Amino acid sequence: MEFREKSGDATGRREDAPRRKPLKLDIAEVDQEILRLLIRRHNMLARMRDKKGRLDAAEEKFLRESWQAAVAKVSRDATLSGHFFTMMQGLSFLPRPAKTEADESTLKGSERRQSFNLAPPRQAVNIDLAAPAASFSTCAWLYLAAAHGAQIQLANCLLNDGEVDLLKALNQMGASLNREDNSIIARAAAPLEAPDKVIHLGDSFFNLCIVLAHYLGRPSRVKLSGDNALKLADLSFLHPLLLQCGARMAHVVPKSVGLPARLEASGMLPAGIEFSSEYPAELGCALLLAATAWPQPFALNLAPHPQKENILARILPILKAAGAAFVLDGASVNIGPSNLVLPQKPQLPVEPLLGAFLLALAAPLGGSVRLGGTWPDWPESDNLWQLLQAIGLNVEKKDGHLGLSLAKPAQILSPAESGANLTAGLDEDYLPLPIALAACAALRGQNEALPQSWPLHADTGNFLHSLGLGIGGNGVLEVAAQNSETPAFNAPRPGWAVGLALAAMGRRQNQLVRLGNPGIMTALWPGFWSIYNGLPAPAHRAREEKSEKTKIRRRILTNAVAVPPEIREEDWY
């Protein structure tokens, strides 16, 4: 008898046996199917919404309860039963793509599935603009004007989602605020009270803090609602503070820790509060603003908080300019009831991220930038200013203006050459800016390296990949093949969209730099793209004011005589 050795691999599998598909490919197919189901669900929800895009509360409650009941049979994960449903309700998708190029050409602009191509002219810039005002300062002055019924005008406002949502919320509470071009006008009105209403706050956490602090100072109750960011937020950390202030918050959705929520306040505030480290800095700022309108004195001890210097740097100049009665005792701020006399036109500092971006536009191609405005005296903005100077941009502050002039493209210094700790105290929202400048240098062939201490997470990798770059050994940026097509970048936050717009200034010849979600800039600066598309010499569009002499006559003169119809007898009765 002849024995034959079986052929196969080390695991004993026969060579002619069909090989099983790797599990990672199966999982990828399952993910694609989940995505198709989410798109189908999104389209069904769109048919259920009314003309204003709202879903009936009873129908949404039915869907939520049905989802939670189904999840309870297979999982005890609160994230799956609560947060995942809220995320599904707020998802957005691109329209259905056209089947052919001919069909694509007939679609409207809003129906096309094209990315936003960032292709500014390859010319030295010449920018002379009024710098956009800081959103934080705008919101703070808006609240002070509304809370005290004062008349002010704020110029060069961003009018982003957060500012507009706060304006609407304050008007719901009884304020008289209006928008006009890029300005916001607060008219004289009665000071804000605490109406029992449903106040919508959008996605801004600072808006939530402002309205929350306002209601704490008097016996009141209110229902607070918001968009997805506040629905998914964990607001349970607020409960100990609310308890100290004689208030409580009840979340409307079962097992939820975000909005919507009902707030009930007794108005019986303690003489002071120790502001511990678990509370965000925005809440401390809001408490100090609202305390100016409270009927009793209040003290906020910021000593335990790691950002006490930042809170004081932001709020104290505003309180001083508004004429508030406060005393600073170390890190404790004591505020008494104040009849504020607000300036007619408060001076707002520059929004740091946007001011730094506009200045940095001169770096890739050279040119000059002159911005009207003052740089904010905040710790994190000072760090950003020092970073710009450390990497080789000689930015200047002079006579109420910010400026940068370069005869040729800037030679960006690497972190080792700058000899400075560029990450000390740098806000994470500002991080895309130096990364974009480093990417511009790498695309020009400069041996640029990112510091190991920077938080180079997935967002950084996706950002660099969309520019045809990768991170090699020791953090050195490497350029991919010239003919490789780069994907569109979906910015997770507005700062990354700003960074990509800056990096596109230094793109290679015939290189495509695409942004998949340009609409994200409405959360920071809706007028951003009009300025960017106007490069190399953008200009604000001023509204044309017509004088009385140039008014168009609306009445039409004619020689015809109008004869009224006869009145019938029955028309008299």
PDB file of C-alpha atoms in Angstrom, residues 22-179:
ATOM      1  CA  PRO A  22     -10.979  37.739   6.193  1.00  0.00           C
ATOM      2  CA  LEU A  23     -13.279  38.870   8.987  1.00  0.00           C
ATOM      3  CA  LYS A  24     -12.242  42.477   8.501  1.00  0.00           C
ATOM      4  CA  LEU A  25     -13.872  42.430   5.052  1.00  0.00           C
ATOM      5  CA  ASP A  26     -17.066  40.954   6.510  1.00  0.00           C
ATOM      6  CA  ILE A  27     -17.128  43.696   9.126  1.00  0.00           C
ATOM      7  CA  ALA A  28     -16.579  46.330   6.448  1.00  0.00           C
ATOM      8  CA  GLU A  29     -19.598  44.960   4.526  1.00  0.00           C
ATOM      9  CA  VAL A  30     -21.713  45.053   7.688  1.00  0.00           C
ATOM     10  CA  ASP A  31     -20.657  48.677   8.229  1.00  0.00           C
ATOM     11  CA  GLN A  32     -21.736  49.529   4.683  1.00  0.00           C
ATOM     12  CA  GLU A  33     -25.124  47.919   5.313  1.00  0.00           C
ATOM     13  CA  ILE A  34     -25.544  49.884   8.557  1.00  0.00           C
ATOM     14  CA  LEU A  35     -24.761  53.064   6.636  1.00  0.00           C
ATOM     15  CA  ARG A  36     -27.365  52.244   3.995  1.00  0.00           C
ATOM     16  CA  LEU A  37     -29.968  51.651   6.721  1.00  0.00           C
ATOM     17  CA  LEU A  38     -29.098  54.968   8.378  1.00  0.00           C
ATOM     18  CA  ILE A  39     -29.564  56.790   5.060  1.00  0.00           C
ATOM     19  CA  ARG A  40     -32.912  55.069   4.583  1.00  0.00           C
ATOM     20  CA  ARG A  41     -33.968  56.055   8.112  1.00  0.00           C
ATOM     21  CA  HIS A  42     -32.846  59.645   7.495  1.00  0.00           C
ATOM     22  CA  ASN A  43     -34.958  59.867   4.326  1.00  0.00           C
ATOM     23  CA  MET A  44     -38.024  58.543   6.154  1.00  0.00           C
ATOM     24  CA  LEU A  45     -37.547  61.096   8.935  1.00  0.00           C
ATOM     25  CA  ALA A  46     -37.332  63.862   6.327  1.00  0.00           C
ATOM     26  CA  ARG A  47     -40.805  62.897   5.069  1.00  0.00           C
ATOM     27  CA  MET A  48     -42.163  63.026   8.628  1.00  0.00           C
ATOM     28  CA  ARG A  49     -40.909  66.552   9.355  1.00  0.00           C
ATOM     29  CA  ASP A  50     -43.021  69.663   8.774  1.00  0.00           C
ATOM     30  CA  LYS A  51     -42.136  72.603   6.534  1.00  0.00           C
ATOM     31  CA  LYS A  52     -39.857  74.071   9.210  1.00  0.00           C
ATOM     32  CA  GLY A  53     -37.948  70.801   9.552  1.00  0.00           C
ATOM     33  CA  ARG A  54     -39.459  69.920  12.933  1.00  0.00           C
ATOM     34  CA  LEU A  55     -40.573  66.480  14.032  1.00  0.00           C
ATOM     35  CA  ASP A  56     -43.779  66.101  16.023  1.00  0.00           C
ATOM     36  CA  ALA A  57     -42.903  65.570  19.707  1.00  0.00           C
ATOM     37  CA  ALA A  58     -45.344  62.654  20.086  1.00  0.00           C
ATOM     38  CA  GLU A  59     -43.889  60.856  17.067  1.00  0.00           C
ATOM     39  CA  GLU A  60     -40.316  61.373  18.281  1.00  0.00           C
ATOM     40  CA  LYS A  61     -41.321  60.057  21.716  1.00  0.00           C
ATOM     41  CA  PHE A  62     -42.808  56.950  20.092  1.00  0.00           C
ATOM     42  CA  LEU A  63     -39.614  56.321  18.112  1.00  0.00           C
ATOM     43  CA  ARG A  64     -37.431  56.815  21.196  1.00  0.00           C
ATOM     44  CA  GLU A  65     -39.491  54.471  23.376  1.00  0.00           C
ATOM     45  CA  SER A  66     -39.582  51.843  20.621  1.00  0.00           C
ATOM     46  CA  TRP A  67     -35.794  52.062  20.243  1.00  0.00           C
ATOM     47  CA  GLN A  68     -35.153  51.850  23.978  1.00  0.00           C
ATOM     48  CA  ALA A  69     -37.465  48.860  24.333  1.00  0.00           C
ATOM     49  CA  ALA A  70     -35.635  47.039  21.533  1.00  0.00           C
ATOM     50  CA  VAL A  71     -32.202  47.887  22.974  1.00  0.00           C
ATOM     51  CA  ALA A  72     -33.230  46.666  26.441  1.00  0.00           C
ATOM     52  CA  LYS A  73     -33.646  43.138  25.046  1.00  0.00           C
ATOM     53  CA  VAL A  74     -30.079  42.932  23.750  1.00  0.00           C
ATOM     54  CA  SER A  75     -27.935  45.407  25.720  1.00  0.00           C
ATOM     55  CA  ARG A  76     -27.658  47.328  28.979  1.00  0.00           C
ATOM     56  CA  ASP A  77     -25.444  50.003  27.470  1.00  0.00           C
ATOM     57  CA  ALA A  78     -26.911  53.443  28.263  1.00  0.00           C
ATOM     58  CA  THR A  79     -24.971  54.952  25.370  1.00  0.00           C
ATOM     59  CA  LEU A  80     -26.726  52.662  22.896  1.00  0.00           C
ATOM     60  CA  SER A  81     -30.185  53.311  24.311  1.00  0.00           C
ATOM     61  CA  GLY A  82     -29.763  57.081  24.720  1.00  0.00           C
ATOM     62  CA  HIS A  83     -26.891  58.779  22.904  1.00  0.00           C
ATOM     63  CA  PHE A  84     -27.007  56.604  19.809  1.00  0.00           C
ATOM     64  CA  PHE A  85     -30.679  57.422  19.228  1.00  0.00           C
ATOM     65  CA  THR A  86     -30.000  61.160  19.594  1.00  0.00           C
ATOM     66  CA  MET A  87     -27.133  60.874  17.127  1.00  0.00           C
ATOM     67  CA  MET A  88     -29.359  59.072  14.615  1.00  0.00           C
ATOM     68  CA  GLN A  89     -31.976  61.824  14.913  1.00  0.00           C
ATOM     69  CA  GLY A  90     -29.435  64.513  14.050  1.00  0.00           C
ATOM     70  CA  LEU A  91     -27.494  62.831  11.246  1.00  0.00           C
ATOM     71  CA  SER A  92     -27.211  64.551   7.865  1.00  0.00           C
ATOM     72  CA  PHE A  93     -26.249  63.045   4.510  1.00  0.00           C
ATOM     73  CA  LEU A  94     -25.352  64.283   1.060  1.00  0.00           C
ATOM     74  CA  PRO A  95     -28.024  64.111  -1.659  1.00  0.00           C
ATOM     75  CA  ARG A  96     -28.226  61.089  -3.942  1.00  0.00           C
ATOM     76  CA  PRO A  97     -25.449  61.239  -6.573  1.00  0.00           C
ATOM     77  CA  ALA A  98     -26.305  61.565 -10.236  1.00  0.00           C
ATOM     78  CA  LYS A  99     -26.084  58.389 -12.333  1.00  0.00           C
ATOM     79  CA  THR A 100     -24.261  60.085 -15.215  1.00  0.00           C
ATOM     80  CA  GLU A 101     -22.211  63.233 -15.741  1.00  0.00           C
ATOM     81  CA  ALA A 102     -25.050  64.665 -17.835  1.00  0.00           C
ATOM     82  CA  ASP A 103     -27.455  64.227 -14.947  1.00  0.00           C
ATOM     83  CA  GLU A 104     -24.922  65.833 -12.597  1.00  0.00           C
ATOM     84  CA  SER A 105     -24.748  68.971 -14.746  1.00  0.00           C
ATOM     85  CA  THR A 106     -28.525  69.469 -14.534  1.00  0.00           C
ATOM     86  CA  LEU A 107     -28.676  69.298 -10.734  1.00  0.00           C
ATOM     87  CA  LYS A 108     -28.927  72.409  -8.609  1.00  0.00           C
ATOM     88  CA  GLY A 109     -25.878  73.434  -6.616  1.00  0.00           C
ATOM     89  CA  SER A 110     -27.402  72.267  -3.320  1.00  0.00           C
ATOM     90  CA  GLU A 111     -28.136  68.816  -4.781  1.00  0.00           C
ATOM     91  CA  ARG A 112     -24.650  67.986  -6.042  1.00  0.00           C
ATOM     92  CA  ARG A 113     -22.376  65.684  -4.082  1.00  0.00           C
ATOM     93  CA  GLN A 114     -19.226  67.652  -4.785  1.00  0.00           C
ATOM     94  CA  SER A 115     -16.664  68.779  -2.262  1.00  0.00           C
ATOM     95  CA  PHE A 116     -15.585  72.379  -1.878  1.00  0.00           C
ATOM     96  CA  ASN A 117     -12.378  72.852  -3.877  1.00  0.00           C
ATOM     97  CA  LEU A 118      -9.930  75.160  -2.100  1.00  0.00           C
ATOM     98  CA  ALA A 119      -7.934  76.848  -4.872  1.00  0.00           C
ATOM     99  CA  PRO A 120      -6.990  80.430  -3.911  1.00  0.00           C
ATOM    100  CA  PRO A 121      -4.851  82.350  -6.453  1.00  0.00           C
ATOM    101  CA  ARG A 122      -1.098  81.843  -6.214  1.00  0.00           C
ATOM    102  CA  GLN A 123      -0.401  85.500  -5.565  1.00  0.00           C
ATOM    103  CA  ALA A 124       0.943  87.538  -2.665  1.00  0.00           C
ATOM    104  CA  VAL A 125      -1.940  88.692  -0.498  1.00  0.00           C
ATOM    105  CA  ASN A 126      -2.959  92.284   0.193  1.00  0.00           C
ATOM    106  CA  ILE A 127      -5.437  92.246   3.084  1.00  0.00           C
ATOM    107  CA  ASP A 128      -6.708  95.359   4.872  1.00  0.00           C
ATOM    108  CA  LEU A 129      -9.813  94.570   6.925  1.00  0.00           C
ATOM    109  CA  ALA A 130     -11.505  95.171  10.245  1.00  0.00           C
ATOM    110  CA  ALA A 131     -10.726  92.046  12.246  1.00  0.00           C
ATOM    111  CA  PRO A 132     -13.696  89.882  13.311  1.00  0.00           C
ATOM    112  CA  ALA A 133     -14.673  90.419  16.942  1.00  0.00           C
ATOM    113  CA  ALA A 134     -14.265  87.730  19.581  1.00  0.00           C
ATOM    114  CA  SER A 135     -17.425  85.671  19.938  1.00  0.00           C
ATOM    115  CA  PHE A 136     -17.013  85.323  23.701  1.00  0.00           C
ATOM    116  CA  SER A 137     -16.917  89.101  24.221  1.00  0.00           C
ATOM    117  CA  THR A 138     -19.875  89.608  21.883  1.00  0.00           C
ATOM    118  CA  CYS A 139     -22.024  87.148  23.854  1.00  0.00           C
ATOM    119  CA  ALA A 140     -20.948  88.655  27.193  1.00  0.00           C
ATOM    120  CA  TRP A 141     -21.899  92.207  26.151  1.00  0.00           C
ATOM    121  CA  LEU A 142     -25.165  90.988  24.622  1.00  0.00           C
ATOM    122  CA  TYR A 143     -26.200  89.450  27.916  1.00  0.00           C
ATOM    123  CA  LEU A 144     -25.211  92.512  29.975  1.00  0.00           C
ATOM    124  CA  ALA A 145     -27.186  94.789  27.644  1.00  0.00           C
ATOM    125  CA  ALA A 146     -30.252  92.539  27.779  1.00  0.00           C
ATOM    126  CA  ALA A 147     -30.082  91.852  31.529  1.00  0.00           C
ATOM    127  CA  HIS A 148     -29.881  95.576  32.360  1.00  0.00           C
ATOM    128  CA  GLY A 149     -32.048  96.910  29.507  1.00  0.00           C
ATOM    129  CA  ALA A 150     -29.222  99.053  28.120  1.00  0.00           C
ATOM    130  CA  GLN A 151     -28.726 100.360  24.595  1.00  0.00           C
ATOM    131  CA  ILE A 152     -25.461  99.380  22.876  1.00  0.00           C
ATOM    132  CA  GLN A 153     -24.121  98.598  19.402  1.00  0.00           C
ATOM    133  CA  LEU A 154     -21.570  95.852  18.716  1.00  0.00           C
ATOM    134  CA  ALA A 155     -19.603  96.081  15.450  1.00  0.00           C
ATOM    135  CA  ASN A 156     -17.712  93.501  13.348  1.00  0.00           C
ATOM    136  CA  CYS A 157     -19.594  90.615  14.950  1.00  0.00           C
ATOM    137  CA  LEU A 158     -19.139  87.108  13.592  1.00  0.00           C
ATOM    138  CA  LEU A 159     -22.902  86.409  13.731  1.00  0.00           C
ATOM    139  CA  ASN A 160     -22.164  82.710  13.959  1.00  0.00           C
ATOM    140  CA  ASP A 161     -24.577  80.050  15.182  1.00  0.00           C
ATOM    141  CA  GLY A 162     -23.750  80.615  18.840  1.00  0.00           C
ATOM    142  CA  GLU A 163     -24.268  84.392  18.713  1.00  0.00           C
ATOM    143  CA  VAL A 164     -27.494  84.145  16.724  1.00  0.00           C
ATOM    144  CA  ASP A 165     -28.887  81.450  19.041  1.00  0.00           C
ATOM    145  CA  LEU A 166     -28.098  83.601  22.097  1.00  0.00           C
ATOM    146  CA  LEU A 167     -29.698  86.631  20.464  1.00  0.00           C
ATOM    147  CA  LYS A 168     -32.889  84.653  19.833  1.00  0.00           C
ATOM    148  CA  ALA A 169     -32.868  83.183  23.350  1.00  0.00           C
ATOM    149  CA  LEU A 170     -32.495  86.615  24.971  1.00  0.00           C
ATOM    150  CA  ASN A 171     -35.297  87.992  22.790  1.00  0.00           C
ATOM    151  CA  GLN A 172     -37.471  85.106  23.979  1.00  0.00           C
ATOM    152  CA  MET A 173     -36.728  86.236  27.532  1.00  0.00           C
ATOM    153  CA  GLY A 174     -37.797  89.823  26.792  1.00  0.00           C
ATOM    154  CA  ALA A 175     -34.763  91.581  25.283  1.00  0.00           C
ATOM    155  CA  SER A 176     -34.822  93.843  22.219  1.00  0.00           C
ATOM    156  CA  LEU A 177     -31.866  92.762  20.063  1.00  0.00           C
ATOM    157  CA  ASN A 178     -31.556  93.159  16.297  1.00  0.00           C
ATOM    158  CA  ARG A 179     -29.009  92.310  13.617  1.00  0.00           C
TER     159      ARG A 179
END
